Coordinates of C-alpha atoms in Angstrom, one line a residue:
M1425 CA 44.8 -24.1 -31.5
R1426 CA 45.1 -20.7 -29.9
G1427 CA 42.6 -18.3 -28.5
W1428 CA 42.0 -15.5 -26.0
Q1429 CA 41.8 -16.0 -22.3
R1430 CA 38.9 -14.2 -20.5
Q1431 CA 38.6 -13.1 -17.0
D1432 CA 36.2 -15.8 -16.0
G1433 CA 38.4 -18.7 -17.2
S1434 CA 36.8 -19.2 -20.5
K1435 CA 38.7 -18.9 -23.8
G1436 CA 37.5 -17.3 -27.0
I1437 CA 38.2 -18.4 -30.6
R1438 CA 37.5 -15.0 -31.9
N1439 CA 38.1 -11.5 -30.4
V1440 CA 35.3 -9.3 -31.9
V1441 CA 34.1 -5.9 -31.0
V1442 CA 30.2 -6.1 -30.5
V1443 CA 28.1 -3.0 -31.2
A1444 CA 24.8 -3.5 -29.5
Y1445 CA 21.6 -1.5 -29.8
L1446 CA 19.2 -1.6 -26.9
V1447 CA 16.1 -0.6 -29.0
E1448 CA 15.0 -0.6 -32.5
C1449 CA 15.1 3.1 -32.5
A1450 CA 19.0 3.0 -32.0
H1451 CA 19.4 0.2 -34.8
H1452 CA 20.4 2.6 -37.5
V1453 CA 23.0 4.5 -35.5
A1454 CA 24.5 1.2 -34.2
R1455 CA 24.6 -0.3 -37.8
A1456 CA 26.5 2.8 -39.1
I1457 CA 29.0 2.5 -36.3
A1458 CA 29.5 -1.2 -36.9
E1459 CA 29.8 -0.9 -40.8
R1460 CA 32.8 1.6 -40.9
H1461 CA 35.9 0.9 -38.9
D1462 CA 39.7 0.6 -39.3
G1463 CA 40.1 -3.2 -39.6
G1464 CA 39.3 -5.9 -37.1
E1465 CA 36.1 -7.8 -36.6
V1466 CA 33.0 -5.6 -35.5
H1467 CA 29.6 -7.4 -35.2
L1468 CA 26.2 -5.8 -34.7
I1469 CA 23.7 -7.4 -32.3
G1470 CA 20.7 -5.8 -30.6
F1471 CA 17.2 -6.1 -29.0
P1472 CA 14.5 -4.2 -30.8
G1473 CA 11.8 -4.0 -28.1
C1474 CA 11.1 -1.0 -25.9
Y1475 CA 9.4 -2.9 -23.1
P1476 CA 11.7 -4.6 -20.6
N1477 CA 11.9 -8.5 -20.9
D1478 CA 14.0 -10.7 -18.4
Y1479 CA 14.8 -13.2 -21.1
A1480 CA 16.3 -10.4 -23.4
Q1481 CA 18.3 -8.8 -20.7
K1482 CA 19.9 -12.3 -19.7
M1483 CA 20.5 -12.9 -23.4
M1484 CA 22.3 -9.6 -24.0
E1485 CA 24.3 -10.1 -20.8
R1486 CA 25.5 -13.6 -21.9
L1487 CA 26.1 -12.4 -25.5
C1488 CA 28.1 -9.3 -24.6
C1489 CA 30.2 -11.5 -22.3
H1490 CA 30.6 -14.4 -24.6
P1491 CA 34.2 -15.7 -24.8
N1492 CA 34.4 -14.7 -28.6
V1493 CA 33.7 -11.0 -27.7
G1494 CA 36.6 -8.8 -26.6
A1495 CA 34.9 -5.4 -26.3
V1496 CA 31.3 -3.9 -26.3
L1497 CA 29.8 -0.7 -27.4
L1498 CA 26.2 -0.2 -26.3
V1499 CA 24.0 2.2 -28.2
S1500 CA 20.8 3.6 -26.6
L1501 CA 18.2 6.0 -27.6
G1502 CA 17.7 7.1 -24.0
C1503 CA 14.0 6.6 -23.3
E1504 CA 13.7 2.8 -23.7
S1505 CA 13.1 0.5 -20.7
F1506 CA 16.2 -1.7 -21.4
A1507 CA 18.4 -1.8 -18.3
R1508 CA 21.4 -0.3 -20.1
N1509 CA 23.5 0.8 -17.1
R1510 CA 23.1 -2.8 -15.6
L1511 CA 24.2 -4.4 -18.9
L1512 CA 27.2 -1.9 -19.0
E1513 CA 28.2 -2.9 -15.5
V1514 CA 28.0 -6.6 -16.2
V1515 CA 30.2 -6.3 -19.3
R1516 CA 32.7 -4.0 -17.4
D1517 CA 32.8 -6.5 -14.5
S1518 CA 33.7 -9.2 -17.0
G1519 CA 37.0 -7.4 -17.7
R1520 CA 36.0 -6.3 -21.2
P1521 CA 36.4 -2.6 -22.5
A1522 CA 32.8 -1.3 -22.8
S1523 CA 31.2 2.1 -23.2
L1524 CA 27.5 3.4 -23.5
L1525 CA 26.3 6.0 -26.0
V1526 CA 22.9 7.5 -25.5
I1527 CA 21.8 9.2 -28.6
Q1528 CA 19.5 11.6 -26.8
D1529 CA 22.6 12.8 -24.8
K1530 CA 25.2 12.7 -27.5
G1531 CA 23.7 15.3 -30.1
G1532 CA 21.7 12.8 -32.2
T1533 CA 22.5 10.5 -35.2
R1534 CA 25.7 12.2 -36.8
S1535 CA 27.4 13.0 -33.5
T1536 CA 26.7 9.5 -31.9
I1537 CA 27.8 7.9 -35.0
E1538 CA 31.0 9.8 -34.9
Q1539 CA 31.7 9.1 -31.4
G1540 CA 30.8 5.4 -31.8
R1541 CA 33.4 5.0 -34.7
D1542 CA 36.1 6.8 -32.7
W1543 CA 35.6 4.5 -29.8
V1544 CA 35.7 1.3 -32.0
N1545 CA 38.6 2.5 -33.9
A1546 CA 40.5 3.3 -30.7
T1547 CA 39.5 -0.3 -29.2
L1548 CA 40.5 -2.4 -32.1
P1549 CA 44.4 -2.0 -31.8
A1550 CA 44.1 -3.0 -28.2
L1551 CA 42.3 -6.2 -29.0
A1552 CA 44.7 -7.0 -31.8
A1553 CA 47.7 -6.6 -29.4
M1554 CA 46.1 -9.0 -26.9
P1555 CA 48.3 -12.3 -26.4
T1556 CA 46.7 -15.6 -27.2
V1557 CA 46.7 -18.8 -25.2
P1558 CA 46.5 -22.5 -26.1
I1559 CA 43.0 -24.1 -26.5
T1560 CA 41.9 -27.6 -26.4
P1561 CA 38.8 -29.3 -27.3
A1562 CA 37.9 -29.4 -23.5
D1563 CA 37.7 -25.7 -23.8
L1564 CA 35.1 -25.6 -26.6
V1565 CA 31.3 -25.4 -26.5
V1566 CA 29.9 -26.6 -29.8
G1567 CA 26.2 -26.1 -30.8
T1568 CA 24.2 -27.6 -33.7
I1569 CA 21.0 -26.8 -35.6
C1570 CA 19.4 -27.9 -38.8
G1571 CA 17.5 -25.6 -41.2
G1572 CA 16.1 -26.0 -44.7
S1573 CA 15.9 -29.8 -44.1
D1574 CA 15.0 -32.3 -46.8
G1575 CA 14.9 -36.0 -47.2
T1576 CA 18.7 -36.2 -47.2
S1577 CA 19.3 -34.5 -44.0
G1578 CA 18.6 -37.4 -41.6
L1579 CA 20.6 -39.7 -43.8
T1580 CA 23.9 -37.7 -44.2
A1581 CA 24.5 -34.4 -42.6
N1582 CA 22.7 -35.0 -39.2
P1583 CA 24.1 -38.3 -38.4
A1584 CA 27.6 -37.2 -39.5
I1585 CA 27.2 -34.2 -37.1
G1586 CA 26.2 -36.7 -34.4
R1587 CA 29.5 -38.7 -35.2
A1588 CA 31.5 -35.4 -34.9
F1589 CA 29.7 -34.6 -31.6
D1590 CA 30.6 -37.9 -30.2
Q1591 CA 34.3 -37.4 -31.0
L1592 CA 34.4 -33.8 -29.7
I1593 CA 32.5 -34.8 -26.5
A1594 CA 35.0 -37.7 -25.9
A1595 CA 37.8 -35.1 -26.2
G1596 CA 36.2 -33.1 -23.3
A1597 CA 34.0 -30.6 -25.3
A1598 CA 30.4 -29.6 -24.4
G1599 CA 27.9 -30.2 -27.1
I1600 CA 24.5 -28.5 -27.3
F1601 CA 21.6 -29.8 -29.5
E1602 CA 18.3 -28.0 -29.6
E1603 CA 14.8 -27.4 -30.8
T1604 CA 12.5 -29.6 -28.7
G1605 CA 9.7 -28.8 -31.2
E1606 CA 11.7 -30.7 -33.9
L1607 CA 12.2 -33.7 -31.5
I1608 CA 8.6 -34.6 -31.0
G1609 CA 8.3 -38.3 -30.9
C1610 CA 11.8 -38.7 -29.9
E1611 CA 11.5 -37.8 -26.2
G1612 CA 11.5 -41.5 -25.2
H1613 CA 14.8 -42.1 -27.0
M1614 CA 16.4 -38.9 -25.2
A1615 CA 15.0 -40.0 -21.9
D1616 CA 16.7 -43.5 -22.3
R1617 CA 20.1 -41.7 -22.8
A1618 CA 19.6 -39.2 -19.9
A1619 CA 22.2 -39.4 -17.1
T1620 CA 19.7 -39.5 -14.3
P1621 CA 15.9 -40.4 -13.9
E1622 CA 15.3 -36.8 -13.0
L1623 CA 16.7 -35.5 -16.1
A1624 CA 14.9 -38.0 -18.2
A1625 CA 11.5 -36.7 -16.7
E1626 CA 12.6 -33.1 -17.5
I1627 CA 13.3 -34.0 -21.1
I1628 CA 10.0 -35.6 -21.6
A1629 CA 8.3 -32.7 -20.1
S1630 CA 10.1 -30.3 -22.3
V1631 CA 9.0 -32.1 -25.5
D1632 CA 5.4 -32.4 -24.2
K1633 CA 5.5 -28.5 -23.6
A1634 CA 6.7 -27.9 -27.2
A1635 CA 3.9 -30.2 -28.6
R1636 CA 1.3 -28.2 -26.7
Y1637 CA 2.8 -24.9 -27.7
Y1638 CA 2.9 -25.5 -31.6
T1639 CA -0.5 -27.2 -31.4
T1640 CA -1.8 -23.9 -30.0
L1641 CA 0.0 -21.9 -32.6
G1642 CA -1.5 -24.1 -35.4
H1643 CA 1.8 -25.0 -37.0
G1644 CA 5.1 -26.3 -35.9
S1645 CA 8.4 -27.2 -37.4
F1646 CA 7.3 -29.1 -40.4
A1647 CA 7.1 -26.5 -43.2
V1648 CA 6.2 -26.5 -46.8
G1649 CA 9.9 -26.4 -47.9
N1650 CA 10.5 -29.7 -45.9
A1651 CA 7.8 -31.5 -48.0
D1652 CA 9.1 -30.1 -51.1
G1653 CA 12.4 -31.5 -50.2
G1654 CA 11.1 -35.0 -49.7
L1655 CA 10.2 -35.2 -46.0
T1656 CA 6.8 -36.8 -45.5
T1657 CA 5.9 -36.4 -41.7
Q1658 CA 6.9 -34.7 -38.6
E1659 CA 8.1 -37.9 -37.3
E1660 CA 10.5 -38.4 -40.1
K1661 CA 11.9 -34.8 -39.6
S1662 CA 12.2 -35.4 -35.9
M1663 CA 14.2 -38.6 -36.3
G1664 CA 16.6 -36.8 -38.7
A1665 CA 16.9 -33.8 -36.3
Y1666 CA 17.6 -36.3 -33.4
A1667 CA 20.5 -37.8 -35.3
K1668 CA 22.6 -34.7 -34.8
S1669 CA 22.9 -35.6 -31.2
G1670 CA 25.1 -38.6 -31.7
A1671 CA 25.2 -41.3 -29.2
S1672 CA 26.7 -39.7 -26.0
P1673 CA 24.8 -39.7 -22.7
I1674 CA 22.6 -36.5 -22.3
V1675 CA 24.0 -34.9 -19.1
G1676 CA 21.9 -31.8 -18.8
L1677 CA 18.9 -29.7 -20.1
L1678 CA 19.6 -25.9 -20.7
K1679 CA 17.3 -23.0 -21.3
P1680 CA 18.5 -20.0 -23.4
G1681 CA 21.5 -18.3 -21.7
D1682 CA 22.1 -21.2 -19.3
Q1683 CA 25.8 -22.2 -19.6
P1684 CA 27.1 -25.8 -19.5
V1685 CA 28.8 -26.7 -16.3
G1686 CA 31.4 -29.0 -18.0
G1687 CA 31.9 -31.2 -21.0
G1688 CA 29.1 -33.6 -22.2
L1689 CA 25.9 -33.5 -24.2
Y1690 CA 23.2 -31.0 -23.4
L1691 CA 19.7 -30.6 -24.8
L1692 CA 18.6 -26.9 -25.2
D1693 CA 14.9 -26.1 -24.7
V1694 CA 14.0 -23.1 -26.8
V1695 CA 10.1 -23.1 -26.4
P1696 CA 8.8 -20.5 -24.1
D1697 CA 7.4 -21.4 -20.8
G1698 CA 3.7 -20.6 -20.0
E1699 CA 0.8 -19.9 -22.2
V1700 CA 1.4 -18.9 -26.0
R1701 CA 1.5 -15.2 -25.9
F1702 CA 1.3 -12.5 -28.7
G1703 CA 4.7 -11.4 -29.9
F1704 CA 6.3 -14.6 -28.8
P1705 CA 7.8 -16.3 -32.0
N1706 CA 7.4 -19.6 -33.6
I1707 CA 10.8 -21.4 -34.5
S1708 CA 13.5 -19.4 -36.2
D1709 CA 16.8 -20.7 -37.3
N1710 CA 18.6 -17.5 -36.7
A1711 CA 17.0 -16.9 -33.3
E1712 CA 18.0 -20.4 -32.2
I1713 CA 21.5 -19.9 -33.2
V1714 CA 21.6 -16.7 -31.2
E1715 CA 20.2 -18.9 -28.2
L1716 CA 22.9 -21.5 -28.6
I1717 CA 25.6 -18.7 -28.8
A1718 CA 24.2 -17.2 -25.5
C1719 CA 24.6 -20.7 -24.0
G1720 CA 28.4 -20.2 -24.7
A1721 CA 28.7 -22.0 -28.1
H1722 CA 32.0 -21.1 -29.8
V1723 CA 30.9 -22.7 -33.0
I1724 CA 27.7 -23.7 -34.7
L1725 CA 27.2 -26.7 -36.9
F1726 CA 24.4 -26.1 -39.2
S1727 CA 22.9 -29.0 -41.2
T1728 CA 20.9 -28.0 -44.3
G1729 CA 19.5 -30.1 -47.2
R1730 CA 17.6 -27.5 -49.2
G1731 CA 20.4 -25.0 -48.6
S1732 CA 20.8 -22.3 -46.1
V1733 CA 23.1 -19.2 -46.4
V1734 CA 22.9 -17.7 -43.0
G1735 CA 25.7 -17.2 -40.6
S1736 CA 25.7 -15.4 -37.3
A1737 CA 27.4 -12.5 -35.3
I1738 CA 29.8 -13.5 -32.6
S1739 CA 30.4 -17.3 -33.3
P1740 CA 31.3 -19.0 -36.8
V1741 CA 28.6 -21.2 -38.4
I1742 CA 29.8 -24.3 -40.2
K1743 CA 27.5 -25.4 -43.0
V1744 CA 27.1 -29.1 -43.3
C1745 CA 25.2 -29.9 -46.6
A1746 CA 23.2 -33.0 -46.7
N1747 CA 22.3 -32.9 -50.4
P1748 CA 25.0 -33.3 -53.0
E1749 CA 22.9 -31.4 -55.7
T1750 CA 22.5 -28.6 -53.2
Y1751 CA 26.3 -28.5 -52.5
R1752 CA 27.0 -28.2 -56.2
R1753 CA 24.5 -25.4 -56.6
L1754 CA 25.8 -23.3 -53.5
P1755 CA 29.4 -24.3 -53.1
D1756 CA 30.5 -20.9 -51.7
D1757 CA 28.1 -21.2 -48.8
M1758 CA 28.8 -24.7 -47.9
D1759 CA 31.7 -26.0 -45.7
V1760 CA 31.2 -29.8 -45.8
D1761 CA 29.8 -31.9 -48.5
A1762 CA 28.1 -34.6 -46.4
G1763 CA 26.0 -35.5 -49.6
R1764 CA 28.8 -37.4 -51.0
I1765 CA 27.7 -40.1 -48.5
L1766 CA 24.7 -40.7 -50.7
E1767 CA 26.9 -41.0 -53.8
G1768 CA 29.2 -43.6 -52.1
R1769 CA 32.3 -41.3 -52.0
A1770 CA 32.5 -41.3 -48.2
N1771 CA 30.8 -42.8 -45.2
L1772 CA 29.4 -41.3 -41.9
D1773 CA 32.6 -41.9 -40.0
V1774 CA 34.7 -40.1 -42.5
V1775 CA 32.4 -37.1 -42.8
G1776 CA 32.0 -36.9 -38.9
T1777 CA 35.8 -36.9 -38.5
E1778 CA 36.0 -34.2 -41.2
I1779 CA 33.6 -32.0 -39.4
A1780 CA 35.2 -32.6 -35.9
D1781 CA 38.6 -31.6 -37.6
L1782 CA 37.0 -28.6 -39.1
V1783 CA 35.7 -27.4 -35.7
E1784 CA 39.2 -27.5 -34.6
A1785 CA 40.6 -25.6 -37.7
V1786 CA 37.9 -22.9 -37.2
A1787 CA 38.6 -22.6 -33.5
D1788 CA 42.3 -22.1 -34.6
G1789 CA 41.3 -19.2 -37.0
T1790 CA 40.2 -20.6 -40.2
P1791 CA 37.1 -18.7 -41.5
T1792 CA 33.9 -20.5 -42.3
C1793 CA 32.1 -19.9 -45.6
S1794 CA 29.6 -17.6 -43.9
E1795 CA 32.3 -15.6 -42.2
A1796 CA 34.3 -15.1 -45.5
L1797 CA 30.9 -13.9 -47.1
G1798 CA 30.3 -11.4 -44.2
H1799 CA 27.2 -13.1 -42.9
Q1800 CA 26.3 -11.8 -39.4
E1801 CA 22.6 -12.5 -39.0
F1802 CA 21.0 -11.9 -35.6
I1803 CA 17.6 -12.0 -34.1
L1804 CA 16.4 -11.4 -30.6
T1805 CA 12.8 -11.1 -29.5
Y1806 CA 10.6 -11.3 -26.6
K1807 CA 10.3 -14.7 -24.7
S1808 CA 9.8 -15.8 -21.2
F1809 CA 11.3 -18.8 -19.3
T1810 CA 11.1 -20.2 -15.9
P1811 CA 14.5 -21.0 -14.4
A1812 CA 15.8 -24.6 -14.9
G1813 CA 15.8 -26.6 -11.7
P1814 CA 18.6 -28.8 -10.2
S1815 CA 17.3 -31.9 -11.9
C1816 CA 18.3 -30.4 -15.4
L1817 CA 22.0 -30.2 -14.2
P1818 CA 24.5 -32.9 -14.3
A1819 CA 24.6 -35.0 -11.2
S1820 CA 28.0 -33.7 -10.2
A1821 CA 26.8 -30.0 -10.4
R1822 CA 23.8 -30.4 -8.1

């Protein structure tokens, strides 16, 4: 495997240009810049809100400085409250080429789009000329999520991803699994796998918080589509989602934008801290993919039974299809047919190894189905988190 060395010591498996809008009013201009360019990968991300938010600021800083990002163009309207100059400074300090266009200062829509396209087209050749360096599994951070789950998800794709996680982590990678709201009832099992008693207590507290949060909202992760797909209870869905974590010890608990401090298995808590607030969202697969990427994930393993076609900006998404009938209906969108386990054509170990091997192939440049189809979904909204304490870190990093 080969990738791109970054100034902070990390290595990227892609070398994309990010065009980032800093308020919804700049979205159209940023999209027009990103859609027309002379070759190379250009991805659109952004934050729609006008009011400042510490979570969004941290997320944008982490995303713009992600190992898979080679250069960044920021697009501002000019009167929003986002700390654009701070973000620009953070990106430049990371060693990446970066520029800021303020629409109100650049002559409006047409002029800003023209200047943005010129900057992107001038930057792409420099990224293409960058040398590559060797990458090993120990350089990788791999995230996992499930969406469009059905009765087959916990039997095939999720446990197969768990086997892949165990292999990758044994080779030195960091693995991140998430959505404490989809793990309600599994907190005791996760606590038993925690590397320290302090971490075990933090895991239980994070799931308890998720249960309170979704009780207040009046709905949680168990959706109509899950029931239509054969799932019967929240507990059944939780056990299936839990299977994605494999069997490795859990060494840390992250919040969005936190970075793993080494290899091993981490749980990502995506449920906001504090009371439920207007404008703070319920669960969303696309938003959680973004949060995994903000934690440094190079690749996302996405388990689906009903069928999901989304990908993401910045990091490739590998679709692991749990249901063989879904795989046959949506073959262009699915990377791995885990459903063949149900039909006796493979077992969990075989599919787990296939997934782990595909992670390495994607890290070496093989496009995923969602990449080949041009998927670059992205959602970032308001949230609020208190910083994770030292008990959430691996013992060696405290």
